[in-house]
mmCIF file of C-alpha atoms in Angstrom:
data_model
loop_
_atom_site.group_PDB
_atom_site.id
_atom_site.type_symbol
_atom_site.label_atom_id
_atom_site.label_comp_id
_atom_site.label_asym_id
_atom_site.label_seq_id
_atom_site.Cartn_x
_atom_site.Cartn_y
_atom_site.Cartn_z
ATOM 1 C CA MET A 9 -125.337 5.324 -125.889
ATOM 2 C CA GLU A 10 -124.367 6.273 -122.344
ATOM 3 C CA LEU A 11 -121.333 8.064 -123.705
ATOM 4 C CA ILE A 12 -123.514 10.157 -126.007
ATOM 5 C CA ILE A 13 -125.868 11.124 -123.164
ATOM 6 C CA LEU A 14 -122.898 12.042 -120.977
ATOM 7 C CA ALA A 15 -121.419 14.148 -123.795
ATOM 8 C CA VAL A 16 -124.758 15.939 -124.303
ATOM 9 C CA ILE A 17 -125.017 16.697 -120.557
ATOM 10 C CA ILE A 18 -121.433 17.969 -120.401
ATOM 11 C CA GLY A 19 -122.015 20.061 -123.538
ATOM 12 C CA ALA A 20 -125.215 21.513 -122.068
ATOM 13 C CA LEU A 21 -123.423 22.382 -118.814
ATOM 14 C CA PHE A 22 -120.627 23.988 -120.825
ATOM 15 C CA PHE A 23 -123.077 26.207 -122.731
ATOM 16 C CA VAL A 24 -124.951 27.089 -119.522
ATOM 17 C CA ALA A 25 -121.645 28.104 -117.903
ATOM 18 C CA ILE A 26 -120.750 30.242 -120.935
ATOM 19 C CA GLY A 27 -124.165 31.934 -120.795
ATOM 20 C CA ILE A 28 -123.821 32.608 -117.078
ATOM 21 C CA TYR A 29 -120.312 33.947 -117.550
ATOM 22 C CA ASN A 30 -121.351 36.308 -120.350
ATOM 23 C CA ARG A 31 -124.337 37.586 -118.367
ATOM 24 C CA LEU A 32 -122.211 38.240 -115.279
ATOM 25 C CA VAL A 33 -119.569 40.021 -117.365
ATOM 26 C CA ALA A 34 -122.247 42.314 -118.790
ATOM 27 C CA LEU A 35 -123.652 43.018 -115.327
ATOM 28 C CA ARG A 36 -120.175 43.689 -113.930
ATOM 29 C CA GLN A 37 -119.510 46.115 -116.787
ATOM 30 C CA ASN A 38 -122.686 48.007 -115.833
ATOM 31 C CA VAL A 39 -121.292 48.355 -112.309
ATOM 32 C CA ASN A 40 -117.955 49.570 -113.684
ATOM 33 C CA GLN A 41 -119.801 52.077 -115.872
ATOM 34 C CA GLY A 42 -121.679 53.350 -112.828
ATOM 35 C CA VAL A 43 -118.425 53.934 -110.976
ATOM 36 C CA ALA A 44 -117.005 55.743 -114.022
ATOM 37 C CA ASP A 45 -120.128 57.931 -114.256
ATOM 38 C CA ILE A 46 -119.751 58.996 -110.627
ATOM 39 C CA ASP A 47 -116.076 59.702 -111.221
ATOM 40 C CA ALA A 48 -116.944 61.883 -114.233
ATOM 41 C CA GLN A 49 -119.459 63.897 -112.210
ATOM 42 C CA LEU A 50 -116.941 64.364 -109.404
ATOM 43 C CA ARG A 51 -114.353 65.609 -111.910
ATOM 44 C CA GLN A 52 -116.917 68.046 -113.293
ATOM 45 C CA ARG A 53 -117.582 69.294 -109.762
ATOM 46 C CA HIS A 54 -113.845 69.682 -109.201
ATOM 47 C CA ASP A 55 -113.527 71.667 -112.447
ATOM 48 C CA LEU A 56 -116.201 74.157 -111.353
ATOM 49 C CA VAL A 57 -114.548 74.991 -108.048
ATOM 50 C CA PRO A 58 -111.714 77.252 -109.343
ATOM 51 C CA ASN A 59 -114.177 79.302 -111.405
ATOM 52 C CA LEU A 60 -116.481 79.682 -108.435
ATOM 53 C CA VAL A 61 -113.610 80.730 -106.172
ATOM 54 C CA ASN A 62 -112.308 83.256 -108.708
ATOM 55 C CA THR A 63 -115.768 84.800 -109.006
ATOM 56 C CA VAL A 64 -116.120 85.078 -105.237
ATOM 57 C CA LYS A 65 -112.601 86.535 -104.820
ATOM 58 C CA GLY A 66 -113.592 89.780 -106.491
ATOM 59 C CA TYR A 67 -116.401 90.393 -104.027
ATOM 60 C CA ALA A 68 -115.103 88.838 -100.847
ATOM 61 C CA SER A 69 -111.358 89.346 -100.948
ATOM 62 C CA HIS A 70 -111.063 89.395 -97.157
ATOM 63 C CA GLU A 71 -112.535 85.884 -97.015
ATOM 64 C CA ALA A 72 -109.185 84.463 -98.176
ATOM 65 C CA ASP A 73 -109.162 81.664 -95.571
ATOM 66 C CA THR A 74 -112.502 80.353 -96.785
ATOM 67 C CA LEU A 75 -111.445 80.511 -100.415
ATOM 68 C CA GLU A 76 -108.091 78.845 -99.735
ATOM 69 C CA SER A 77 -109.799 76.032 -97.832
ATOM 70 C CA VAL A 78 -112.066 75.394 -100.836
ATOM 71 C CA ILE A 79 -109.112 75.198 -103.212
ATOM 72 C CA ALA A 80 -107.216 72.927 -100.804
ATOM 73 C CA ALA A 81 -110.247 70.643 -100.445
ATOM 74 C CA ARG A 82 -110.730 70.597 -104.222
ATOM 75 C CA ASN A 83 -107.071 69.730 -104.828
ATOM 76 C CA GLN A 84 -107.181 66.947 -102.235
ATOM 77 C CA ALA A 85 -110.376 65.476 -103.714
ATOM 78 C CA ALA A 86 -109.076 65.705 -107.280
ATOM 79 C CA SER A 87 -105.615 64.313 -106.509
ATOM 80 C CA GLY A 88 -106.396 60.622 -106.312
ATOM 81 C CA PRO A 89 -109.037 57.952 -106.479
ATOM 82 C CA MET A 90 -112.576 58.664 -105.312
ATOM 83 C CA ASN A 91 -112.498 59.112 -101.542
ATOM 84 C CA SER A 92 -115.676 59.885 -99.622
ATOM 85 C CA GLN A 93 -113.808 61.788 -96.886
ATOM 86 C CA ASP A 94 -112.179 64.114 -99.411
ATOM 87 C CA GLU A 95 -115.495 64.631 -101.191
ATOM 88 C CA ALA A 96 -117.193 65.395 -97.866
ATOM 89 C CA ALA A 97 -114.538 68.003 -97.052
ATOM 90 C CA LEU A 98 -115.003 69.566 -100.490
ATOM 91 C CA ARG A 99 -118.774 69.631 -100.050
ATOM 92 C CA VAL A 100 -118.460 71.419 -96.680
ATOM 93 C CA ALA A 101 -116.004 73.928 -98.163
ATOM 94 C CA LEU A 102 -118.312 74.583 -101.138
ATOM 95 C CA ASP A 103 -121.226 75.155 -98.783
ATOM 96 C CA LYS A 104 -119.165 77.823 -96.995
ATOM 97 C CA VAL A 105 -118.397 79.602 -100.277
ATOM 98 C CA LEU A 106 -122.010 79.484 -101.385
ATOM 99 C CA ALA A 107 -123.023 80.874 -97.985
ATOM 100 C CA LEU A 108 -120.802 83.903 -98.624
ATOM 101 C CA ALA A 109 -123.305 85.064 -101.224
ATOM 102 C CA GLU A 110 -125.730 85.854 -98.416
ATOM 103 C CA ALA A 111 -123.241 88.304 -96.916
ATOM 104 C CA TYR A 112 -122.399 89.939 -100.271
ATOM 105 C CA PRO A 113 -125.489 91.100 -102.170
ATOM 106 C CA ASP A 114 -123.395 92.177 -105.174
ATOM 107 C CA LEU A 115 -121.953 88.670 -105.413
ATOM 108 C CA LYS A 116 -125.384 87.120 -105.076
ATOM 109 C CA ALA A 117 -126.601 89.261 -107.990
ATOM 110 C CA ASN A 118 -123.547 88.508 -110.170
ATOM 111 C CA THR A 119 -124.651 86.566 -113.254
ATOM 112 C CA ASN A 120 -121.386 84.599 -113.423
ATOM 113 C CA PHE A 121 -121.827 83.498 -109.797
ATOM 114 C CA GLN A 122 -125.464 82.594 -110.453
ATOM 115 C CA GLU A 123 -124.486 80.519 -113.503
ATOM 116 C CA LEU A 124 -121.739 78.709 -111.593
ATOM 117 C CA GLN A 125 -124.141 78.062 -108.730
ATOM 118 C CA ARG A 126 -126.689 76.692 -111.221
ATOM 119 C CA GLU A 127 -124.037 74.470 -112.859
ATOM 120 C CA LEU A 128 -122.925 73.171 -109.469
ATOM 121 C CA SER A 129 -126.525 72.374 -108.577
ATOM 122 C CA ASN A 130 -126.895 70.561 -111.905
ATOM 123 C CA VAL A 131 -123.734 68.526 -111.265
ATOM 124 C CA GLU A 132 -125.007 67.576 -107.815
ATOM 125 C CA ASP A 133 -128.276 66.360 -109.381
ATOM 126 C CA LYS A 134 -126.353 64.293 -111.942
ATOM 127 C CA LEU A 135 -124.102 62.914 -109.215
ATOM 128 C CA ALA A 136 -127.112 61.790 -107.188
ATOM 129 C CA ALA A 137 -128.629 60.146 -110.270
ATOM 130 C CA SER A 138 -125.326 58.415 -111.057
ATOM 131 C CA ARG A 139 -125.149 57.059 -107.528
ATOM 132 C CA ARG A 140 -128.685 55.701 -107.763
ATOM 133 C CA ALA A 141 -127.844 54.106 -111.141
ATOM 134 C CA LEU A 142 -124.703 52.541 -109.685
ATOM 135 C CA ASN A 143 -126.634 51.051 -106.794
ATOM 136 C CA ALA A 144 -129.219 49.636 -109.207
ATOM 137 C CA ALA A 145 -126.428 48.096 -111.318
ATOM 138 C CA VAL A 146 -124.796 46.628 -108.205
ATOM 139 C CA SER A 147 -128.133 45.171 -107.155
ATOM 140 C CA ARG A 148 -128.666 43.543 -110.567
ATOM 141 C CA TYR A 149 -125.106 42.196 -110.592
ATOM 142 C CA ASN A 150 -125.278 40.771 -107.060
ATOM 143 C CA THR A 151 -128.701 39.253 -107.762
ATOM 144 C CA GLY A 152 -127.426 37.680 -110.986
ATOM 145 C CA ARG A 153 -124.344 36.366 -109.207
ATOM 146 C CA GLU A 154 -126.314 34.864 -106.340
ATOM 147 C CA SER A 155 -129.145 33.376 -108.411
ATOM 148 C CA PHE A 156 -129.273 29.694 -109.247
ATOM 149 C CA PRO A 157 -127.499 28.265 -111.246
ATOM 150 C CA ALA A 158 -125.026 31.185 -111.447
ATOM 151 C CA VAL A 159 -124.202 30.813 -107.766
ATOM 152 C CA LEU A 160 -122.665 27.424 -108.605
ATOM 153 C CA PHE A 161 -120.198 28.956 -111.068
ATOM 154 C CA ALA A 162 -119.757 32.644 -110.137
ATOM 155 C CA GLY A 163 -117.161 32.264 -107.384
ATOM 156 C CA GLY A 164 -115.064 29.863 -109.420
ATOM 157 C CA MET A 165 -115.173 32.234 -112.388
ATOM 158 C CA GLY A 166 -113.836 35.121 -110.280
ATOM 159 C CA PHE A 167 -117.052 37.095 -109.805
ATOM 160 C CA GLN A 168 -116.963 38.715 -106.379
ATOM 161 C CA GLU A 169 -119.811 40.545 -104.681
ATOM 162 C CA ALA A 170 -119.950 44.253 -105.564
ATOM 163 C CA ASP A 171 -120.380 46.925 -102.901
ATOM 164 C CA PHE A 172 -123.172 49.461 -102.950
ATOM 165 C CA HIS A 173 -122.156 53.105 -103.002
ATOM 166 C CA ARG A 174 -122.380 54.311 -99.450
ATOM 167 C CA LEU A 175 -123.198 57.924 -98.672
ATOM 168 C CA ASP A 176 -120.915 59.794 -96.347
ATOM 169 C CA ASP A 177 -122.374 61.886 -93.532
ATOM 170 C CA SER A 178 -122.351 65.081 -95.609
ATOM 171 C CA GLU A 179 -124.643 63.489 -98.218
ATOM 172 C CA LYS A 180 -127.110 61.559 -96.083
ATOM 173 C CA GLY A 181 -130.611 62.901 -96.352
ATOM 174 C CA ILE A 182 -129.946 65.241 -99.270
ATOM 175 C CA VAL A 183 -129.242 62.998 -102.255
ATOM 176 C CA ASP A 184 -132.886 62.613 -103.186
ATOM 177 C CA GLN A 185 -133.801 66.207 -102.407
ATOM 178 C CA VAL A 186 -133.892 68.945 -104.974
ATOM 179 C CA PRO A 187 -131.010 71.358 -104.327
ATOM 180 C CA ASN A 188 -132.090 74.728 -102.997
ATOM 181 C CA VAL A 189 -130.729 77.395 -105.294
ATOM 182 C CA ASP A 190 -131.945 80.864 -104.372
ATOM 183 C CA PHE A 191 -131.477 83.616 -106.945
ATOM 184 C CA SER A 192 -133.491 86.287 -105.196
#
């Protein structure tokens, strides 16, 4: 009789461990999906940069240094894994290009430039939303990992704490703000 009770307890613990494992795998996959979503938005941003630069070139040809710095920043950011320093440099360079529109009224009125500026603003909105979704997924994962009884098994099953997406200095204070796109 004692053997049967012991077998039932061991079986119950086995099924609890399987349930915990499956739940943590699902939560970890949500975190991985969040990282992939951010990566996709960053690639979309990188893809817009050459079109934006080519549009600006026709109106501001003597701003070659500014345009070259944008392309260099884009190439650096697109060349490897997600790096907040590279993305910050690209963001600063893009801000400089977008500021050129103020000095060139014809560029500011160009429909191609306006569309690219609108698309870039849209990508930035999606990027901010993806970052918020990633942080929510990380929070759910870490909470699930640290909750009882999962905390008893998580470390032994290889589930490490996930890091929240940290904003670099160029993004602080603007992620939750609506981008200012002026078409006047």
